Short mmCIF file of C-alpha atoms in Angstrom, two decimals:
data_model
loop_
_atom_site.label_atom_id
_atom_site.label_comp_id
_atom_site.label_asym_id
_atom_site.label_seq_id
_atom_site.Cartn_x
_atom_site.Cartn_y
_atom_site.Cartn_z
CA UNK A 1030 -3.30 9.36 -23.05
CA UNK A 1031 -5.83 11.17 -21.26
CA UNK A 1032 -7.39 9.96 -17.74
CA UNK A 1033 -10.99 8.23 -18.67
CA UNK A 1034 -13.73 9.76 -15.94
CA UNK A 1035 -17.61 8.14 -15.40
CA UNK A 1036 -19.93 10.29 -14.26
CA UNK A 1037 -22.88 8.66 -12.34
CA UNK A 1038 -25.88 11.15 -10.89
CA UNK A 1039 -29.58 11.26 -12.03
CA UNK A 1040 -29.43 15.16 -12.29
CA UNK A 1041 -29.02 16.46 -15.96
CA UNK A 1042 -27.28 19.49 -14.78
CA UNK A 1043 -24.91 18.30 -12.41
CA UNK A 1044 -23.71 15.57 -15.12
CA UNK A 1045 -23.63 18.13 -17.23
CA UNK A 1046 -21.57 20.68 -15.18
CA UNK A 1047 -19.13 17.98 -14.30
CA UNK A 1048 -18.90 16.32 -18.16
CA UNK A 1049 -17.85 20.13 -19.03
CA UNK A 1050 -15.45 21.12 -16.55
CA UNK A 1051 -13.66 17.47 -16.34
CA UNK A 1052 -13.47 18.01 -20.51
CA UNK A 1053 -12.11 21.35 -19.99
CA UNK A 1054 -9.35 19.58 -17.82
CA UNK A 1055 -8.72 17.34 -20.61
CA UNK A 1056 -10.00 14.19 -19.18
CA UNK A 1057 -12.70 11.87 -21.46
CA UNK A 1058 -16.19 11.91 -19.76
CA UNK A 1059 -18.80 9.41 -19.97
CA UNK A 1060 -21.86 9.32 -18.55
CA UNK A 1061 -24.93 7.51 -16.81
CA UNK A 1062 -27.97 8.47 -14.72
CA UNK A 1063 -28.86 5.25 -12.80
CA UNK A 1064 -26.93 2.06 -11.86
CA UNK A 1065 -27.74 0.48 -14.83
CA UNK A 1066 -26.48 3.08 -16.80
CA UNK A 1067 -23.38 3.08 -14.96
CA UNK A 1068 -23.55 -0.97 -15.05
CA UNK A 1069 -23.02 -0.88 -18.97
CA UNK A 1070 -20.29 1.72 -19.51
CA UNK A 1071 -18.17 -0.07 -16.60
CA UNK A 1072 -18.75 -3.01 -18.55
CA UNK A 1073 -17.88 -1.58 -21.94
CA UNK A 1074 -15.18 0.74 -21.57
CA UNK A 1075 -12.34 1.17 -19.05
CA UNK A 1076 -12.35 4.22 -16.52
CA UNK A 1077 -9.52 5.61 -14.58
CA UNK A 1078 -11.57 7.20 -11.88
CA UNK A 1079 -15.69 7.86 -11.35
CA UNK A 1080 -18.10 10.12 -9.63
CA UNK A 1081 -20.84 8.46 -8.31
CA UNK A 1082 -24.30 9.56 -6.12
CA UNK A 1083 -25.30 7.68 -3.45
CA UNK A 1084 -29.02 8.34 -4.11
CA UNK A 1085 -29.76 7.02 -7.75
CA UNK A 1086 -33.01 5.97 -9.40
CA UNK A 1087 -32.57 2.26 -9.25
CA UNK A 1088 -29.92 1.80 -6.50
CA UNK A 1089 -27.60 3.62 -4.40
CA UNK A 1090 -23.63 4.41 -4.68
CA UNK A 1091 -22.27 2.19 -2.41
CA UNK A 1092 -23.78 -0.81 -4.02
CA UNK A 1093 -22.52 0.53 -7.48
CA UNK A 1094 -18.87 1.26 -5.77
CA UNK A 1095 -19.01 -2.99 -4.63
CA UNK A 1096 -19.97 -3.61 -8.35
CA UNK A 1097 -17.31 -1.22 -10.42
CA UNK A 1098 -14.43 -2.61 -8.07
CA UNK A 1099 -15.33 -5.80 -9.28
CA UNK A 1100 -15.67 -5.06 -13.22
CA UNK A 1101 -12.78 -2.56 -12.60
CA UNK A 1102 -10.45 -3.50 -9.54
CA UNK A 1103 -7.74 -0.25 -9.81
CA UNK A 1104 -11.36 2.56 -10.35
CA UNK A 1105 -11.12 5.78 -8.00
CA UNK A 1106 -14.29 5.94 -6.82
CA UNK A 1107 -15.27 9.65 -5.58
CA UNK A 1108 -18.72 9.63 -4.34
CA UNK A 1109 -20.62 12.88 -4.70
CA UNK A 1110 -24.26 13.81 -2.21
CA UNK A 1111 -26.44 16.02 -0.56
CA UNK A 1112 -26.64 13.78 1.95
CA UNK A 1113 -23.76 14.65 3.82
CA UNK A 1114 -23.91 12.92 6.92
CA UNK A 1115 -20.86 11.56 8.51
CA UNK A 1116 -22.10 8.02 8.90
CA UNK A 1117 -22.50 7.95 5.29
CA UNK A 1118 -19.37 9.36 4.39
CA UNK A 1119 -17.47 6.56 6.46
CA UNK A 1120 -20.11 4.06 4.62
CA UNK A 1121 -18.97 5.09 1.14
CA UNK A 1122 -14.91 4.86 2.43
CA UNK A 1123 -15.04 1.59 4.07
CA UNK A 1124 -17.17 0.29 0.39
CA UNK A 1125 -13.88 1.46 -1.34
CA UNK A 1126 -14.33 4.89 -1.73
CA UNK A 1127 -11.37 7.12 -2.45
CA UNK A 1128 -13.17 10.41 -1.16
CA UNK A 1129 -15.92 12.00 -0.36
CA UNK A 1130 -17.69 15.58 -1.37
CA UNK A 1131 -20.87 16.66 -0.12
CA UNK A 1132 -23.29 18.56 -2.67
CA UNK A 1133 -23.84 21.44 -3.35
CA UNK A 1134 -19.34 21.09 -4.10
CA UNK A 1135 -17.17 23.20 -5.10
CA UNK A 1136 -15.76 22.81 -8.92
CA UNK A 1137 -12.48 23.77 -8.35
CA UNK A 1138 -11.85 21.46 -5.40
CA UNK A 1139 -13.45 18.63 -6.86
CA UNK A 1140 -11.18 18.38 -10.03
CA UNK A 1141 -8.46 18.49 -7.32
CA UNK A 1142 -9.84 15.85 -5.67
CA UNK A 1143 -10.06 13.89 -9.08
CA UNK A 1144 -6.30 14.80 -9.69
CA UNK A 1145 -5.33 13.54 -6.50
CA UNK A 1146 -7.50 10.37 -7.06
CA UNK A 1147 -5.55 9.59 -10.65
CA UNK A 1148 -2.30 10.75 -8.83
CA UNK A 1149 -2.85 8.05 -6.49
CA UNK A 1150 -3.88 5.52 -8.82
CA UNK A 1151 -0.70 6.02 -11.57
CA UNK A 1152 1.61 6.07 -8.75
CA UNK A 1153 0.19 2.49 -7.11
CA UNK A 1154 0.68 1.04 -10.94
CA UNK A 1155 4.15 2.27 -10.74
CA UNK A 1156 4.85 0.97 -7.26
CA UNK A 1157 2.95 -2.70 -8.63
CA UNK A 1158 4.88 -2.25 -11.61
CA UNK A 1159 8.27 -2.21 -9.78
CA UNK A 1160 7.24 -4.36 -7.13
CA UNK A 1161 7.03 -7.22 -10.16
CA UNK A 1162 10.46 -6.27 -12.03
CA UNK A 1163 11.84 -6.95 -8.32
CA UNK A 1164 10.04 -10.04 -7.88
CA UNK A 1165 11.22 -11.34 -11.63
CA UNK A 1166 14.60 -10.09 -10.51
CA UNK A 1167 15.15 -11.88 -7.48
CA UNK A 1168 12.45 -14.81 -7.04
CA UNK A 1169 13.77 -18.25 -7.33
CA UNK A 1170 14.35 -17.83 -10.72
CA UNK A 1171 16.84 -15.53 -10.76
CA UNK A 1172 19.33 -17.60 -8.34
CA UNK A 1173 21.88 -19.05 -10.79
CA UNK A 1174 23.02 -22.99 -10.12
CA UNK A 1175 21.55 -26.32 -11.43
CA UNK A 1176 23.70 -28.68 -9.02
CA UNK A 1177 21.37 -31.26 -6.36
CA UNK A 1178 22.72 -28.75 -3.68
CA UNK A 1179 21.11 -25.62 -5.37
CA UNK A 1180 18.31 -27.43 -6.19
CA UNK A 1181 17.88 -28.05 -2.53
CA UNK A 1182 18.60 -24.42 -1.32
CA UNK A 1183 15.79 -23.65 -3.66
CA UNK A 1184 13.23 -25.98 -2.58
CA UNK A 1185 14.16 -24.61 1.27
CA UNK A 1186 13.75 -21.47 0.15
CA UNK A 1187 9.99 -21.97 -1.18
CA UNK A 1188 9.33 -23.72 2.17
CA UNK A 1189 10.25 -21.33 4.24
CA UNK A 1190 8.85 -18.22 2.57
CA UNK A 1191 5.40 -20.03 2.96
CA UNK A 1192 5.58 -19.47 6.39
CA UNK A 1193 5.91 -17.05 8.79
CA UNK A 1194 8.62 -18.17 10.28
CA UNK A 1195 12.21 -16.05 11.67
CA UNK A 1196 15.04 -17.39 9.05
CA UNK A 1197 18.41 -17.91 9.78
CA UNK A 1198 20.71 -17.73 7.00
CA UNK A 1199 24.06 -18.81 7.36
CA UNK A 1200 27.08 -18.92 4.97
CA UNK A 1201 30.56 -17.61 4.15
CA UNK A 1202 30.57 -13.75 2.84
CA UNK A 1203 29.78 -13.70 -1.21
CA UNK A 1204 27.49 -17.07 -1.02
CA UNK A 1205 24.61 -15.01 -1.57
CA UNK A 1206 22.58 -14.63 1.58
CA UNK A 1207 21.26 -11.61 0.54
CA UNK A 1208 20.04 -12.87 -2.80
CA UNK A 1209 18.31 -15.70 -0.53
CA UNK A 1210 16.56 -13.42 1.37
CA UNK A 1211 15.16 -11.48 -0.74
CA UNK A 1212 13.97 -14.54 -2.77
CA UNK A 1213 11.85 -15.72 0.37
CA UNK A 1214 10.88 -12.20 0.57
CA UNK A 1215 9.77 -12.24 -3.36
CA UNK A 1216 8.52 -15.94 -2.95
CA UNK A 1217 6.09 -15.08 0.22
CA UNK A 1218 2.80 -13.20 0.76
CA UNK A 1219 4.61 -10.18 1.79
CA UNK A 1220 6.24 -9.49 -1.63
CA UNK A 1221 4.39 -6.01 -2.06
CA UNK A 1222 5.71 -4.81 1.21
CA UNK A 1223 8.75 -3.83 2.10
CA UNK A 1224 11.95 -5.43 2.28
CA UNK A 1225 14.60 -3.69 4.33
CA UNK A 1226 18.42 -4.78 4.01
CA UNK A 1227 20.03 -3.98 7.32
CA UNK A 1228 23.56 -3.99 7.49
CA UNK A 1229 24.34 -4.06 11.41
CA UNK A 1230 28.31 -3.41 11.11
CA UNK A 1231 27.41 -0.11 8.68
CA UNK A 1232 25.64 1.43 12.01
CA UNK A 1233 27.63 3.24 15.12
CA UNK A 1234 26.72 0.63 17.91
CA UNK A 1235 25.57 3.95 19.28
CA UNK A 1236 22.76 4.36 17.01
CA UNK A 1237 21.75 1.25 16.28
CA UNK A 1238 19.02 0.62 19.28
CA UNK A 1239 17.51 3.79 17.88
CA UNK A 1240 17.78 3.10 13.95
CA UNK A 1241 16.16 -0.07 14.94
CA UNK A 1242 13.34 0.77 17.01
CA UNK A 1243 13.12 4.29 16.97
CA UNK A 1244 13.49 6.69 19.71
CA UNK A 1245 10.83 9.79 21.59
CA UNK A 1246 11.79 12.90 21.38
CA UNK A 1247 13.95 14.12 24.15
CA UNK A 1248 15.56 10.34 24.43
CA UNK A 1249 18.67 11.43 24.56
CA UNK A 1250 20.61 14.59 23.49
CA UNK A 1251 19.97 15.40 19.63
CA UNK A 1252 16.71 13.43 19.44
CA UNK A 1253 14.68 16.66 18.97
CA UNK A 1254 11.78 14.80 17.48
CA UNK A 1255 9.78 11.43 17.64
CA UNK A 1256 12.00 8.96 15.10
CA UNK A 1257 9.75 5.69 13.79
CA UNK A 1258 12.68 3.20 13.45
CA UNK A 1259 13.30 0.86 10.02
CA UNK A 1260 11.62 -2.65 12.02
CA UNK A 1261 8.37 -0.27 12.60
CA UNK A 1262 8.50 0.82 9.04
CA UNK A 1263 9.14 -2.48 7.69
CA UNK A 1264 5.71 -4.01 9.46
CA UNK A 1265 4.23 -6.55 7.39
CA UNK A 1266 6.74 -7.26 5.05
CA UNK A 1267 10.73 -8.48 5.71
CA UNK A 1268 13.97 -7.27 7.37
CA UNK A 1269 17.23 -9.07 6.40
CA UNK A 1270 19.36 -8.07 9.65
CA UNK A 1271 22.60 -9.03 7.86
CA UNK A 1272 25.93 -9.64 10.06
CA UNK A 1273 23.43 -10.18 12.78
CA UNK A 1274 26.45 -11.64 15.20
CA UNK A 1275 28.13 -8.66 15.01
CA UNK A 1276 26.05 -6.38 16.74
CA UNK A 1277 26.63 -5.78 20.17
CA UNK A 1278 25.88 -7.78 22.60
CA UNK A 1279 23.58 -6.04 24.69
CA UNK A 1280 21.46 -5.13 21.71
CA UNK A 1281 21.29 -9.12 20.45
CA UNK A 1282 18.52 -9.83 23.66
CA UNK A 1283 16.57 -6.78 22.65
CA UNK A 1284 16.53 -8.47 18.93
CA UNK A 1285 16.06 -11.73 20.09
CA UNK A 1286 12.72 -10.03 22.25
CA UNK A 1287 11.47 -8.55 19.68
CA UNK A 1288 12.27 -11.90 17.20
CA UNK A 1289 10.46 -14.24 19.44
CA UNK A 1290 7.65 -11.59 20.48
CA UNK A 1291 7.20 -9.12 17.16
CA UNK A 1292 6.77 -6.28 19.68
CA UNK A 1293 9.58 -3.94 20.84
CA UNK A 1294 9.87 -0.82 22.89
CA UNK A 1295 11.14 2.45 21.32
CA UNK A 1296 13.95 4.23 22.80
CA UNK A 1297 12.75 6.61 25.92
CA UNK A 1298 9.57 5.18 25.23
CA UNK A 1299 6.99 3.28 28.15
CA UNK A 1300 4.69 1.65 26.00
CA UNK A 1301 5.54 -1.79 23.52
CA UNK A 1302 5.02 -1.54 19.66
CA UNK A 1303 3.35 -4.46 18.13
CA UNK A 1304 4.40 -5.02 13.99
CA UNK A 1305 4.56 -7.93 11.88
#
């Protein structure tokens, strides 16, 4: 199905240039000249992405970016002026704006930037889209058991992921602490970020400080480049450090620092790392 574009700019040419080239591309172009204009068709029809002016009749662009994301939440919004000062370039991004191109623009790089734009859009639905066949998958739903004791695990469970609180889960191998935490992953606010399932025995004791918390270059012998390690990349969503007790022993106070503090220090590094 072909990628829906709005075109928003009070000059007949330039709506016209753009309607023909972005139809040329194979997209479906519609288009307004003022905010009101624009106002309607957001209203009436759904767009995947839309080129707006900043300087319109009746209003300006960053108003009418404010307004689409409202009527249309998941709109690329690529705003399009002469007036190509900085400060209003960082006005248009912080209003939502997916990019910016300063008039008079080239035709060729703006249907790139309109690619990119829908690129980034289908690949977010996709992302959304798997984050919820996870969440159906392993929420407290999908842990099997109907006795008072499951019951129980569940409603600790929902407690817990409410908060932002460090879990210990404990249990015999096969009882299904990994299935319990990623249901208080699934259950909690951080269920669109990552969840990282870190197996401490499956890593040399050698590499685990680094796997952990990353290493500078020039650390130590082989580490040719900077290395972000798996709790950086993990920030603001979960880490299930699983066999936990296992790791070695030295290692367990730098955990337990970073546990009680949520900041860390890479290896060879001389500055902390703060994450969530």
């Amino acid at each position: 199905m072909a990628a829906r574009i709005l075109v928003v700019d009070d000059e007949k040419l330039i709506r016209w240039s753009l309607r023909e080239r972005l139809s040329a591309e194979g997209y479906v172009v519609m288009e307004a000249a003022d905010v009101a204009g624009a106002k309607e068709l957001l209203e009436g029809h759904p767009f995947d992405a839309a080129l707006f002016d900043l300087r319109l009749p009746d209003g300006n662009g960053l108003e009418l970016i404010e307004t689409a994301h409202k009527l249309q939440p998941a709109l690329a919004v690529i705003v399009i002026t002469a007036y190509s000062a900085i400060e209003t370039a960082v006005q248009a991004i912080k209003a939502g704006a997916y990019d910016y191109i300063a008039k008079p623009f080239n035709l060729d790089a703006l249907v790139l930037t309109v690619a990119r734009a829908l690129e980034r859009n289908a690949l977010k639905r996709a992302i959304d889209t798997s984050v919820t066949k996870e969440r159906e998958q392993f929420s407290l739903a999908g842990i099997i058991g109907d006795s008072a004791v499951m019951h129980q695990v569940k409603r600790t469970i929902a407690r817990v992921a409410s908060s932002d609180a460090t879990v210990l889960l404990l249990g015999e191998t096969g009882t299904g602490k990994d299935l319990a935490a990623r249901a208080i992953h699934f259950e909690s606010a951080r269920r669109a970020k990552p969840f990282l399932n870190i197996t401490c025995t499956a890593i040399s004791p050698t590499l685990i400080e680094s796997e952990l918390f990353g290493h500078e270059a020039g650390a130590f012998t082989g580490a040719e480049k900077r290395k972000q390690g798996l709790l950086a990349a993990a920030s603001d969503g979960t880490v299930f450090l699983d066999e936990i007790g296992d790791m070695p022993l030295d290692l367990q106070g730098k955990v337990l620092r970073f546990l009680e503090e949520q900041r860390f220090r890479p290896v060879g590094a001389t500055e902390d790392i703060q994450v969530d």
